[in-house]
Short mmCIF file of C-alpha atoms and ligand atoms in Angstrom, two decimals:
data_model
loop_
_atom_site.label_atom_id
_atom_site.label_comp_id
_atom_site.label_asym_id
_atom_site.label_seq_id
_atom_site.Cartn_x
_atom_site.Cartn_y
_atom_site.Cartn_z
CA MET A 1 144.96 27.14 178.31
CA GLU A 2 145.74 23.49 178.78
CA GLY A 3 142.79 21.08 177.95
CA TYR A 4 141.13 23.99 176.06
CA PRO A 5 139.89 22.87 172.79
CA GLU A 6 140.09 25.79 170.17
CA HIS A 7 136.99 24.72 168.32
CA LEU A 8 134.16 22.71 169.60
CA VAL A 9 133.47 19.80 167.82
CA ILE A 10 130.36 17.75 169.00
CA SER A 11 131.61 14.36 168.33
CA GLU A 12 134.67 14.74 170.32
CA HIS A 13 132.69 15.12 173.75
CA PRO A 14 130.71 12.22 174.89
CA VAL A 15 129.02 14.22 177.69
CA LEU A 16 126.99 15.80 175.08
CA ARG A 17 125.42 12.46 174.40
CA ARG A 18 123.95 12.36 178.14
CA PHE A 19 121.21 15.11 177.36
CA TRP A 20 117.69 14.84 176.05
CA TYR A 21 117.09 16.38 172.51
CA ALA A 22 113.84 16.73 170.76
CA VAL A 23 113.46 14.80 167.32
CA CYS A 24 109.91 15.16 166.27
CA PHE A 25 106.69 17.09 167.32
CA ALA A 26 104.64 14.15 168.61
CA ARG A 27 101.81 15.12 166.34
CA ASP A 28 104.33 14.07 163.49
CA VAL A 29 104.77 10.44 164.52
CA THR A 30 101.77 8.63 163.39
CA ASP A 31 101.42 5.50 161.25
CA ALA A 32 104.87 5.47 159.61
CA PRO A 33 108.48 5.30 161.08
CA VAL A 34 110.53 8.46 160.86
CA ALA A 35 114.22 8.72 160.27
CA ARG A 36 116.27 11.17 162.54
CA THR A 37 120.12 11.69 163.25
CA VAL A 38 121.25 12.70 166.69
CA LEU A 39 124.92 13.48 167.25
CA GLY A 40 125.70 11.41 164.07
CA THR A 41 123.70 8.27 165.33
CA ARG A 42 120.94 7.38 162.95
CA LEU A 43 117.65 6.77 164.64
CA VAL A 44 114.24 5.44 163.75
CA VAL A 45 111.24 6.75 165.79
CA TRP A 46 107.94 5.12 165.59
CA ARG A 47 104.59 4.92 167.45
CA PRO A 48 103.49 1.24 167.82
CA THR A 49 99.85 2.10 168.05
CA PRO A 50 98.02 5.41 167.89
CA GLY A 51 97.63 5.93 171.55
CA SER A 52 101.01 4.50 172.72
CA PRO A 53 104.26 6.51 173.52
CA ALA A 54 106.81 6.79 170.61
CA SER A 55 109.63 4.34 170.61
CA ALA A 56 113.17 5.04 169.30
CA ALA A 57 115.94 2.80 168.19
CA HIS A 58 119.13 2.57 165.94
CA ASP A 59 118.09 2.64 162.46
CA LEU A 60 119.70 -0.45 161.68
CA CYS A 61 118.41 -4.10 161.50
CA ALA A 62 120.78 -6.55 163.17
CA HIS A 63 119.91 -9.03 160.20
CA ARG A 64 121.39 -7.55 157.24
CA ASP A 65 121.50 -3.60 158.15
CA ALA A 66 118.62 -2.30 156.36
CA PRO A 67 117.44 1.12 157.69
CA LEU A 68 114.24 0.33 159.79
CA SER A 69 112.99 3.84 159.04
CA ARG A 70 112.13 2.67 155.72
CA GLY A 71 109.87 0.03 157.03
CA TRP A 72 106.27 0.42 158.26
CA ILE A 73 103.90 -0.60 161.10
CA ARG A 74 101.93 -3.62 161.22
CA ASP A 75 99.85 -4.79 164.03
CA CYS A 76 101.73 -2.79 166.54
CA HIS A 77 104.92 -3.97 165.24
CA LEU A 78 107.68 -2.13 163.39
CA VAL A 79 108.28 -4.12 160.29
CA CYS A 80 111.77 -4.19 158.57
CA PRO A 81 111.74 -3.56 154.93
CA TYR A 82 114.14 -6.02 153.71
CA HIS A 83 112.94 -9.42 155.15
CA GLY A 84 109.91 -8.47 157.25
CA TRP A 85 111.19 -9.24 160.48
CA GLU A 86 109.00 -7.44 163.32
CA TRP A 87 109.60 -5.82 166.76
CA ASP A 88 107.36 -4.38 169.37
CA GLY A 89 107.51 -1.19 170.97
CA ALA A 90 110.15 -2.35 173.39
CA GLY A 91 112.41 -3.58 170.58
CA ARG A 92 111.73 -7.26 171.17
CA THR A 93 111.59 -9.57 168.14
CA ARG A 94 108.17 -10.61 167.47
CA ARG A 95 108.29 -12.23 164.24
CA ILE A 96 110.66 -13.73 161.68
CA PRO A 97 108.11 -14.49 158.82
CA GLN A 98 110.20 -17.00 156.74
CA PHE A 99 109.95 -19.57 159.54
CA PRO A 100 107.50 -18.10 162.13
CA ASP A 101 108.12 -21.13 164.57
CA ALA A 102 111.79 -21.01 164.69
CA PRO A 103 113.31 -19.54 167.74
CA HIS A 104 114.55 -15.97 167.36
CA PRO A 105 118.33 -15.17 167.00
CA THR A 106 119.69 -13.69 170.37
CA LYS A 107 121.03 -10.81 168.65
CA SER A 108 117.81 -9.88 166.59
CA GLY A 109 116.49 -7.43 168.96
CA LEU A 110 116.73 -3.59 168.16
CA THR A 111 119.10 -1.53 169.98
CA MET A 112 116.82 1.19 171.76
CA VAL A 113 117.44 4.48 172.95
CA LEU A 114 115.71 6.27 175.77
CA SER A 115 112.64 8.22 174.56
CA GLN A 116 109.87 10.11 176.22
CA GLU A 117 107.04 12.54 175.14
CA ARG A 118 106.92 15.92 176.81
CA TYR A 119 105.58 19.39 175.73
CA GLY A 120 104.28 18.13 172.61
CA LEU A 121 107.69 16.68 171.26
CA VAL A 122 109.44 13.38 171.36
CA TRP A 123 112.89 13.45 172.96
CA VAL A 124 115.64 10.81 172.95
CA CYS A 125 118.84 10.55 174.98
CA LEU A 126 121.43 8.49 173.69
CA ASP A 127 122.98 7.54 176.95
CA ALA A 128 121.46 5.32 179.37
CA ASP A 129 122.38 7.70 182.01
CA PRO A 130 121.05 11.20 181.29
CA ILE A 131 122.53 14.17 183.25
CA ALA A 132 119.00 15.80 183.76
CA GLY A 133 115.55 15.58 182.35
CA VAL A 134 113.78 17.29 179.81
CA PRO A 135 114.08 21.15 180.58
CA PRO A 136 111.02 22.20 182.51
CA LEU A 137 108.24 24.31 180.81
CA PRO A 138 105.53 25.03 183.55
CA GLU A 139 103.98 27.42 180.95
CA TYR A 140 102.96 24.57 178.76
CA ASP A 141 100.18 23.45 181.10
CA ASP A 142 99.20 26.89 182.51
CA PRO A 143 95.92 28.25 180.91
CA ARG A 144 97.34 31.72 180.86
CA TRP A 145 99.22 30.60 177.96
CA ARG A 146 98.10 29.34 174.60
CA VAL A 147 100.49 26.73 172.82
CA VAL A 148 101.48 27.57 169.11
CA PRO A 149 103.63 24.42 167.94
CA GLU A 150 105.66 25.61 165.10
CA TYR A 151 108.16 24.10 163.13
CA ARG A 152 111.25 21.48 162.68
CA TRP A 153 113.67 23.29 160.69
CA ASP A 154 117.14 22.05 159.65
CA PHE A 155 120.19 23.99 159.33
CA ALA A 156 123.53 23.19 157.75
CA CYS A 157 125.39 24.72 160.89
CA THR A 158 126.40 23.49 164.16
CA ALA A 159 124.24 23.54 167.35
CA MET A 160 126.37 26.00 168.90
CA HIS A 161 126.12 28.51 166.00
CA LEU A 162 122.29 28.40 166.15
CA LEU A 163 122.27 28.38 169.83
CA GLU A 164 124.64 31.37 169.90
CA ASN A 165 122.58 33.32 167.57
CA ASN A 166 119.34 32.91 169.54
CA PHE A 167 121.26 34.69 172.35
CA ASP A 168 122.83 37.40 170.19
CA PRO A 169 120.98 40.85 170.51
CA GLY A 170 123.37 42.57 168.14
CA HIS A 171 122.37 40.63 164.99
CA VAL A 172 118.70 41.56 165.04
CA ALA A 173 118.90 45.05 163.43
CA PHE A 174 120.97 43.62 160.63
CA VAL A 175 120.07 39.90 159.86
CA HIS A 176 116.43 40.73 160.31
CA ARG A 177 116.25 44.17 158.47
CA ASN A 178 113.55 42.88 156.35
CA THR A 179 111.32 41.61 159.09
CA PHE A 180 111.50 43.34 162.42
CA GLY A 181 115.09 44.56 162.84
CA ASN A 182 116.20 48.41 161.73
CA PRO A 183 119.72 49.01 160.98
CA ASP A 184 119.20 52.44 161.72
CA ARG A 185 118.46 51.45 165.44
CA PRO A 186 121.16 49.05 166.26
CA GLU A 187 121.79 50.45 169.71
CA LEU A 188 121.43 48.19 172.73
CA THR A 189 121.39 48.36 176.39
CA ASP A 190 123.85 45.85 178.43
CA THR A 191 122.33 42.59 179.19
CA VAL A 192 122.82 41.08 182.42
CA VAL A 193 124.02 37.56 182.38
CA THR A 194 123.98 35.19 185.29
CA ARG A 195 125.18 31.50 185.53
CA GLU A 196 122.52 29.27 186.90
CA PRO A 197 122.48 25.52 187.88
CA TYR A 198 120.72 24.62 184.51
CA GLY A 199 122.82 26.80 182.38
CA LEU A 200 122.49 30.79 182.14
CA ARG A 201 119.96 33.32 182.32
CA THR A 202 120.13 36.75 180.43
CA THR A 203 118.13 39.83 180.66
CA GLY A 204 118.07 42.61 177.93
CA GLN A 205 116.15 45.10 175.80
CA VAL A 206 116.22 44.77 172.02
CA PRO A 207 114.69 47.59 169.90
CA VAL A 208 112.32 46.23 167.14
CA GLU A 209 110.33 47.40 164.44
CA SER A 210 107.15 45.60 164.84
CA ARG A 211 105.84 42.25 165.93
CA PRO A 212 103.90 39.96 163.79
CA GLY A 213 101.18 41.55 161.98
CA GLU A 214 101.70 44.89 163.44
CA LEU A 215 103.65 47.95 162.39
CA GLY A 216 105.50 50.46 164.43
CA ALA A 217 108.64 50.38 166.54
CA THR A 218 108.67 48.94 169.92
CA VAL A 219 111.04 47.55 172.52
CA ARG A 220 110.98 44.11 173.80
CA THR A 221 112.28 43.10 177.23
CA THR A 222 113.87 39.60 176.89
CA VAL A 223 114.57 37.09 179.79
CA SER A 224 116.35 34.22 178.25
CA LYS A 225 117.31 31.00 179.59
CA LEU A 226 119.80 28.51 178.18
CA TYR A 227 119.46 25.13 179.35
CA ALA A 228 122.83 23.40 178.63
CA PRO A 229 123.95 22.37 176.29
CA PHE A 230 121.48 23.75 173.52
CA HIS A 231 117.96 24.28 174.74
CA GLY A 232 116.45 27.76 174.78
CA HIS A 233 113.54 29.60 176.35
CA ILE A 234 113.16 33.14 175.17
CA HIS A 235 110.67 35.15 177.18
CA ILE A 236 109.64 38.48 175.61
CA THR A 237 107.48 40.83 177.26
CA TYR A 238 106.38 44.02 175.04
CA PRO A 239 105.32 47.39 176.56
CA ASP A 240 101.67 46.57 176.33
CA GLY A 241 102.21 43.57 178.71
CA LEU A 242 101.90 40.95 175.76
CA GLU A 243 104.25 38.01 176.72
CA HIS A 244 105.67 35.65 174.14
CA LEU A 245 107.78 32.88 174.97
CA MET A 246 109.82 30.92 172.26
CA VAL A 247 110.92 27.36 173.18
CA LYS A 248 114.01 26.65 170.97
CA ALA A 249 114.64 22.93 171.16
CA ILE A 250 117.92 22.59 169.24
CA THR A 251 119.33 19.18 168.59
CA PRO A 252 122.80 18.33 167.17
CA VAL A 253 122.62 16.25 163.96
CA ASP A 254 126.18 15.83 163.49
CA ASP A 255 129.28 17.96 163.72
CA GLU A 256 128.07 20.30 160.94
CA HIS A 257 124.20 20.20 161.09
CA CYS A 258 121.51 20.80 163.61
CA MET A 259 117.71 21.06 163.88
CA LEU A 260 115.41 23.38 165.76
CA LEU A 261 112.14 22.39 166.85
CA GLN A 262 110.33 25.49 168.00
CA THR A 263 106.93 26.05 170.00
CA VAL A 264 105.79 29.39 171.01
CA LEU A 265 103.53 30.29 173.97
CA ARG A 266 101.54 33.55 173.99
CA THR A 267 99.59 35.26 176.57
CA ASP A 268 97.14 36.61 174.01
CA GLY A 269 94.44 34.85 172.22
CA GLU A 270 93.79 33.25 168.71
CA ALA A 271 91.28 36.19 167.89
CA GLU A 272 93.82 38.98 168.67
CA ARG A 273 96.71 37.29 166.69
CA PRO A 274 95.97 34.18 164.49
CA ALA A 275 98.43 31.48 164.89
CA ALA A 276 98.73 31.47 161.05
CA ASP A 277 100.38 34.92 161.24
CA ILE A 278 102.78 34.02 163.90
CA LEU A 279 103.93 30.73 161.93
CA ALA A 280 104.20 32.76 158.67
CA PHE A 281 106.25 35.60 160.35
CA ASP A 282 108.55 33.04 162.38
CA GLU A 283 109.16 31.29 159.18
CA LYS A 284 110.51 34.35 157.47
CA VAL A 285 112.74 35.20 160.40
CA GLU A 286 114.02 31.75 160.84
CA ASP A 287 114.98 31.79 157.08
CA GLU A 288 117.03 34.97 157.62
CA ASP A 289 118.84 33.26 160.37
CA ARG A 290 119.53 30.27 158.45
CA ASP A 291 120.70 32.10 155.54
CA LEU A 292 123.49 33.85 157.51
CA LEU A 293 124.29 30.76 159.67
CA GLU A 294 124.87 28.60 156.82
CA SER A 295 127.27 31.09 155.35
CA LEU A 296 129.71 30.82 158.26
CA PRO A 297 132.66 28.44 158.52
CA ALA A 298 131.60 25.06 159.69
CA ARG A 299 133.62 24.73 162.88
CA PHE A 300 132.44 26.58 165.81
CA PRO A 301 135.38 28.71 167.39
CA LEU A 302 135.35 28.18 171.34
CA ALA A 303 138.81 29.93 172.42
CA PRO A 304 138.26 33.76 172.90
CA HIS A 305 141.22 34.65 170.90
CA LEU A 306 139.76 33.23 167.60
CA ASN A 307 137.39 36.11 167.30
CA ALA A 308 136.90 39.83 168.23
CA HIS A 309 134.21 40.48 171.05
CA ALA A 310 132.54 43.76 171.76
CA ARG A 311 130.41 45.02 174.41
CA ALA A 312 127.29 43.67 172.80
CA ASP A 313 128.75 40.06 173.03
CA ARG A 314 128.31 39.26 176.87
CA ASN A 315 125.84 36.65 176.40
CA SER A 316 127.87 34.84 173.79
CA LEU A 317 131.09 34.94 175.88
CA ALA A 318 129.14 33.39 178.92
CA ILE A 319 127.86 30.72 176.69
CA ARG A 320 131.37 29.79 175.29
CA ARG A 321 132.49 29.51 178.83
CA LEU A 322 129.64 27.37 179.82
CA TRP A 323 130.35 25.11 176.93
CA LEU A 324 134.05 24.96 177.93
CA GLU A 325 133.42 24.03 181.46
CA LEU A 326 130.83 21.39 180.30
CA VAL A 327 133.09 19.54 177.72
CA THR A 328 135.99 19.72 179.97
CA GLY A 329 134.18 18.19 183.00
CA ARG A 330 134.55 21.27 185.05
CA TRP A 331 130.90 21.92 185.41
CA THR A 332 127.63 19.79 185.19
CA PRO A 333 124.30 21.27 184.82
CA THR A 334 121.24 20.34 187.02
CA TRP A 335 117.58 21.10 187.06
FE1 FES B 401 116.06 -6.57 158.33
FE2 FES B 401 116.68 -8.74 156.93
S1 FES B 401 117.87 -6.89 157.09
S2 FES B 401 114.82 -8.24 158.34
FE1 FE B 402 117.78 35.71 164.48
#
């Protein structure tokens, strides 16, 4: 098909710069600047004062190109580690210490990027004109749910590989055979996939061996939402009524790397299942996925003819179609 990229290479599609991506848990941005890379752009994230919102800028000093993430915070200002120039939280130059009374050069300010804090995370958007906001998560402020902030994990694979994996029921029995999957129970029921203004929604049932800290087989009913391009909400209900919502904020680092900032919300309490157990279990599960995903070829195949697809791959095919429409300008999400 004309205009159909065979592989999806993130840096070839500027539209991907127009989304919000999570870069840090808010609790991790304290008294020192943090380095992050999003879509190949190196960023510095810092909090000018303990109570203020985090700021984000290109991680490059206009003076002699030093990485500002190697600097520090002094009197509410970000300080460059090379010659000590200082900026405020809006990126305005506040001090050039060698001649403090001399005027500041016009190009001395930081190149800021949009940032905001939401749902315990710091988010950035590299484009001044975002397509949509941070994907909504009403459960975060709902007292029926408790929040378990989890981890930031780095993956040497594309954001597409990681997102697709999270919407792939067929891998559970095999990749997770040492945690909650059982290769002797791989059978699935069909998922029901619908396209939505924000991306897609898919429901299905997955047989699992247990859930954190428990033994015995069960079935989980999953309603998963994909907010384009790479953000997932995976809402699991167990037969006893327990609900478990995994928030998968996937951020493309560059064409071959991504990171995942995962938050879990649950309808049980700390006494029933301690957060420490959930964290330990999810760390094992994520290690299993990472081990497999990092062994795949680096480029993500978008064109259907590049792979074989079976009945269990409905989600994956729908996701590939969605990305194709997004990067070729045939579809723009809203929420
Ligand atoms: Fe940053 Fe000189 S390189 S102050
Ligand atoms: Fe997995």
